[in-house]
mmCIF file of C-alpha atoms in Angstrom:
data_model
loop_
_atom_site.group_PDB
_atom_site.id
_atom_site.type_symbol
_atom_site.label_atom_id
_atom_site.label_comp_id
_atom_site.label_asym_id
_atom_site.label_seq_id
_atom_site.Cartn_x
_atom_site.Cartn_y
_atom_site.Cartn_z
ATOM 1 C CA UNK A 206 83.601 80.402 17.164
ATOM 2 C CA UNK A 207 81.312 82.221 14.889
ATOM 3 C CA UNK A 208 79.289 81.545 12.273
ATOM 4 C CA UNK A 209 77.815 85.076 10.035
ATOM 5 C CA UNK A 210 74.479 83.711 8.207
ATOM 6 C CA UNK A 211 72.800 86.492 7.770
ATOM 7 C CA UNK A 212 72.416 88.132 4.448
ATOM 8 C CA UNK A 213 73.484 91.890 3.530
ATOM 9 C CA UNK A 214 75.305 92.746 7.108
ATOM 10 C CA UNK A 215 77.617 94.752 8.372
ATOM 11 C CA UNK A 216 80.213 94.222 10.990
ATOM 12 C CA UNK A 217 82.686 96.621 12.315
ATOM 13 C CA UNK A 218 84.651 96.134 15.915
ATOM 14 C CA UNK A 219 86.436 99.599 17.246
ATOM 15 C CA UNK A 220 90.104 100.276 16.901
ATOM 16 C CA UNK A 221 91.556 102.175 19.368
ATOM 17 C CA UNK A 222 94.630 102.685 21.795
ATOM 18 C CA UNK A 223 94.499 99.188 22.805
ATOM 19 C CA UNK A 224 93.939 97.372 19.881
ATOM 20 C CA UNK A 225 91.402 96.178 17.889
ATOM 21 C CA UNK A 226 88.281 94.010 18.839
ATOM 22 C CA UNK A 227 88.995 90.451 19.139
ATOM 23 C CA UNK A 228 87.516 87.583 18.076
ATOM 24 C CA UNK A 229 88.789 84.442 19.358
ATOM 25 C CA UNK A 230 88.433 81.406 17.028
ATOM 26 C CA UNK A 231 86.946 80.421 13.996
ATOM 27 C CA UNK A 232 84.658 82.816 11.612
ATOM 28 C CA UNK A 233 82.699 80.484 9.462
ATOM 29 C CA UNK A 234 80.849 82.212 6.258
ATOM 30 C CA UNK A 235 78.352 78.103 5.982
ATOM 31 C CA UNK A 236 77.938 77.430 1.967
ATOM 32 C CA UNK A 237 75.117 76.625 0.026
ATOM 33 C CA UNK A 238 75.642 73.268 1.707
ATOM 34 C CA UNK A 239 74.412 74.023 5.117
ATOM 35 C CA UNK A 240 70.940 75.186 5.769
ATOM 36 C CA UNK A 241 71.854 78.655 6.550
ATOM 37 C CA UNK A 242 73.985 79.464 3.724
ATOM 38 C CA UNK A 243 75.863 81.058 1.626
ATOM 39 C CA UNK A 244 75.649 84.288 2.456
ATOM 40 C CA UNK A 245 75.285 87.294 0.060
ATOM 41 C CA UNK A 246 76.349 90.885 1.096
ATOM 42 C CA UNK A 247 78.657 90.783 3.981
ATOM 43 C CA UNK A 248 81.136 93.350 4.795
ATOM 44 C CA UNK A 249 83.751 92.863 8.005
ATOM 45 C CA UNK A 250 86.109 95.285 9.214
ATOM 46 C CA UNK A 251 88.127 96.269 11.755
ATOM 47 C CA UNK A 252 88.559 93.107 13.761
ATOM 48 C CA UNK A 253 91.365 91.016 14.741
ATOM 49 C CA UNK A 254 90.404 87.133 14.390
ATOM 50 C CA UNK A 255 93.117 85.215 15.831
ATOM 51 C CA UNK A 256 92.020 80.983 16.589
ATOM 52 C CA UNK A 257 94.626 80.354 18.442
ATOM 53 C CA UNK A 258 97.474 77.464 18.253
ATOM 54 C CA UNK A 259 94.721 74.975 17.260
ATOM 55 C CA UNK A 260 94.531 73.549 13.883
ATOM 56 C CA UNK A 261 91.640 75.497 12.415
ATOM 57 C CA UNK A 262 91.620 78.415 9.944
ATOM 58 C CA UNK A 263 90.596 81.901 12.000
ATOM 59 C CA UNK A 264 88.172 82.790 8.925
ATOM 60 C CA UNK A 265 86.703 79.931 6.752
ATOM 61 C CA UNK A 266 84.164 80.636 3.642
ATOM 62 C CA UNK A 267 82.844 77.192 3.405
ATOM 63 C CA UNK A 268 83.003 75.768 -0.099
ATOM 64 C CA UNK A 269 79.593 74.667 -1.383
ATOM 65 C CA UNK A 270 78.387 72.768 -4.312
ATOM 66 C CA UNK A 271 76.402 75.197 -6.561
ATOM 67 C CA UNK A 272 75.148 78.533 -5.072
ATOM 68 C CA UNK A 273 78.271 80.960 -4.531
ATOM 69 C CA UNK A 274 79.194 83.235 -1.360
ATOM 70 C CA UNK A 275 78.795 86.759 -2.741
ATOM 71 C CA UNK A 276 79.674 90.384 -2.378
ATOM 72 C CA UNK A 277 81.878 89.828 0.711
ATOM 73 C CA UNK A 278 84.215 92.642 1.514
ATOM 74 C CA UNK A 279 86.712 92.373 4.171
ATOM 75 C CA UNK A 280 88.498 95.493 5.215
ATOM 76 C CA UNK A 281 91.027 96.755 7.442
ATOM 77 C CA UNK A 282 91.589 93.263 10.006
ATOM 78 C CA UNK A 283 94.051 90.796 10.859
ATOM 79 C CA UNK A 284 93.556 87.409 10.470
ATOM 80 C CA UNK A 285 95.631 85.398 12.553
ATOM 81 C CA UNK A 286 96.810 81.492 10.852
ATOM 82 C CA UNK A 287 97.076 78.728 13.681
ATOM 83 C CA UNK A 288 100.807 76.787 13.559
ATOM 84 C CA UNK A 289 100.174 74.036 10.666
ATOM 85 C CA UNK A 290 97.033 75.923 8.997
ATOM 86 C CA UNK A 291 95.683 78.697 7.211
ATOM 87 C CA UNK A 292 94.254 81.966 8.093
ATOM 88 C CA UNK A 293 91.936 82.392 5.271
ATOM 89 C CA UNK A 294 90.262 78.926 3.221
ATOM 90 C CA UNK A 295 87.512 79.043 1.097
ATOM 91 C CA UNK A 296 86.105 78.722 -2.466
ATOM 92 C CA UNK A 297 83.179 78.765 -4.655
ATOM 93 C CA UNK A 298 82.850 82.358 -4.682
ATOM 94 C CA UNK A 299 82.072 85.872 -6.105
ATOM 95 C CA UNK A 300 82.701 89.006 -5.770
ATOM 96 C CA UNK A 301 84.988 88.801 -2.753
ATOM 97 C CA UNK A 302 87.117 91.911 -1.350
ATOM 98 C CA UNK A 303 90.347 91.740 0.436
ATOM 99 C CA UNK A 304 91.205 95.489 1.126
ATOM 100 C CA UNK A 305 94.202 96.933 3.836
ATOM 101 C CA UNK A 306 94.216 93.399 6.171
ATOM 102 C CA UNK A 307 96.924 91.845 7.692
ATOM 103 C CA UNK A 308 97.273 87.994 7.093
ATOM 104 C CA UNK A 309 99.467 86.692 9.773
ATOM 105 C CA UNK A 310 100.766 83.555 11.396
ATOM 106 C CA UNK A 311 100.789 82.785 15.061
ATOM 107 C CA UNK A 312 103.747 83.547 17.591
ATOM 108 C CA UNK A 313 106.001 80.777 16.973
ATOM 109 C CA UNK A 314 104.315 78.730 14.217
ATOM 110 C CA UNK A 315 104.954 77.806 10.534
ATOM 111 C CA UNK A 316 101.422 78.284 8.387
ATOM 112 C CA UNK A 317 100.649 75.458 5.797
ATOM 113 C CA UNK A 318 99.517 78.526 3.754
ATOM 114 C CA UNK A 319 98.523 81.873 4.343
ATOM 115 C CA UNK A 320 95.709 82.493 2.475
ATOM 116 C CA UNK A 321 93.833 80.089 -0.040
ATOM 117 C CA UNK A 322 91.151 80.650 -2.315
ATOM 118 C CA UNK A 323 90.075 78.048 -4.205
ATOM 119 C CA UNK A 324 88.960 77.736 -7.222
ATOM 120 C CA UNK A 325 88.137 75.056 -9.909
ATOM 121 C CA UNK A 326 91.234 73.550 -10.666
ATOM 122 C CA UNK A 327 90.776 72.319 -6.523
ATOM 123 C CA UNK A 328 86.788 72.011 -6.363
ATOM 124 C CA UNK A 329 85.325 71.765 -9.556
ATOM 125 C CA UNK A 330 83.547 73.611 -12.013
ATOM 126 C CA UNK A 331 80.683 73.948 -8.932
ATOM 127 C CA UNK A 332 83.330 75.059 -6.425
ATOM 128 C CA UNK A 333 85.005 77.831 -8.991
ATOM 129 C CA UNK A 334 85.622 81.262 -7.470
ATOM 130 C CA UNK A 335 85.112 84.565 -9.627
ATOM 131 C CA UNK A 336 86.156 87.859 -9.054
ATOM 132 C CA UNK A 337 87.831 87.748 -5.681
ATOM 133 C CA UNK A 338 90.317 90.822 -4.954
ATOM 134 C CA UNK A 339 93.155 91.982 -2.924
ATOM 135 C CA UNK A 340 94.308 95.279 -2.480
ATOM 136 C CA UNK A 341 97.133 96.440 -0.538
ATOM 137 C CA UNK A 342 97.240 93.854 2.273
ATOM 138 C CA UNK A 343 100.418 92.503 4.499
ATOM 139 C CA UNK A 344 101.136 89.129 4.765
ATOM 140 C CA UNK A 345 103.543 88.163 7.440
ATOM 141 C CA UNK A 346 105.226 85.014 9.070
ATOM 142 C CA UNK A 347 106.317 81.589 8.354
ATOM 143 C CA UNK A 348 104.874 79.076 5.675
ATOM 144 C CA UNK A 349 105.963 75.439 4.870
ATOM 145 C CA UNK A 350 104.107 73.202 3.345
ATOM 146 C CA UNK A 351 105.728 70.119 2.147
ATOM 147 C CA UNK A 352 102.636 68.732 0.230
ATOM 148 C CA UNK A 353 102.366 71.852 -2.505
ATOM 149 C CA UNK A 354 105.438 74.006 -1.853
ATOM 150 C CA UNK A 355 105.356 77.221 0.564
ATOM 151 C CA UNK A 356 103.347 80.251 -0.094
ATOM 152 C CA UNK A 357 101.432 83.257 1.390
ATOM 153 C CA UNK A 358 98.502 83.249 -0.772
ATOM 154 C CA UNK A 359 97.018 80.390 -3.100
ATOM 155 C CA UNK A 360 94.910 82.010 -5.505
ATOM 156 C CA UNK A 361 93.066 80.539 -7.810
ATOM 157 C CA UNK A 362 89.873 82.712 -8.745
ATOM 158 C CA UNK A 363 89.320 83.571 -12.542
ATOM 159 C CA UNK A 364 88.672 87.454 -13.503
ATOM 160 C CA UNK A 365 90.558 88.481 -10.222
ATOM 161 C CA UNK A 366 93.249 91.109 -9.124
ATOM 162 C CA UNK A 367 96.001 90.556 -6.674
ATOM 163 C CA UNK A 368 97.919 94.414 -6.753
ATOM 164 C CA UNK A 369 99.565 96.624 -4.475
ATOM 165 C CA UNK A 370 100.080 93.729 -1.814
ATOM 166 C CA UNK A 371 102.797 93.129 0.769
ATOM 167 C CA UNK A 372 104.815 89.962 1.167
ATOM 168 C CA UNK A 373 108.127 91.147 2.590
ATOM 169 C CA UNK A 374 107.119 89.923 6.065
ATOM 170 C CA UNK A 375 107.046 86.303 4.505
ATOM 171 C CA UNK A 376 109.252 83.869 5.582
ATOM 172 C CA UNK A 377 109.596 79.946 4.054
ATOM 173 C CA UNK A 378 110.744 77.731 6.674
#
């Protein structure tokens, strides 16, 4: 696992003949809850994070009470959802960028949900997201999710945009 606390960073892995860099298990963006968070000014790209079959989300923006993760961009990886979870979780944030990445679930397994961002109606006026965006991303693979009803991407951020995105490789199961 690995947790990013570090404030106006850049990350970018290599793409090449044989794939991508990967990172195996969780990425954890800690909130205004932990000691070293939230971040502000992080930008990710070109990585594959892929947790595995356990039950854990492969990239999780921790939701915090009051201060907001901010100016996040995440461009051009895959991020890989564990049977039974989610490959994306997180609220209580701002200006967030989802741009060309693949949102998939694991070989063989059935995601709760893709992607979920949360926002106040699940964590509060202190939790509410603002401004997150996605841009011409893929989501593929299974979801079920008995509790809330099946779906790629949960999305409840105010003054966002969700356009030019990909869901034929969805599946409900």
């Amino acid at each position: 696992d690995i947790t990013i606390n570090k404030n106006n960073l850049t990350l970018e892995g290599t793409t090449n003949d044989s794939g991508s860099t990967t990172i195996r298990g969780e990425v954890a963006i800690p909130s205004d809850d932990d000691p070293t968070g939230p971040v502000d000014g992080l930008t990710m790209k070109k990585f594959t994070v892929d947790h595995g079959d356990t039950g854990e989300q492969s990239l999780d923006i921790r939701t915090g009470t009051s201060a907001p993760q901010n100016d996040l961009t995440f461009e051009n990886n895959e991020f890989v959802a564990p049977d039974t979870w989610f490959a994306v979780l997180g609220g209580n944030m701002q200006n967030v960028t989802f741009e060309n990445n693949t949102f998939s679930v694991d070989s063989g397994g059935t995601a709760a949900k893709i992607v979920f961002i949360g926002g106040e109606r699940s964590y509060g006026t202190d939790g509410s997201s603002d401004s997150v965006e996605f841009d011409s991303n893929s989501f593929t693979g299974d979801v079920s999710d008995i509790n809330s009803g099946a779906t790629a991407l949960e999305h409840e951020a105010d003054d966002s945009t969700v356009e030019d995105n990909d869901f034929t490789g969805v599946s409900l199961d």
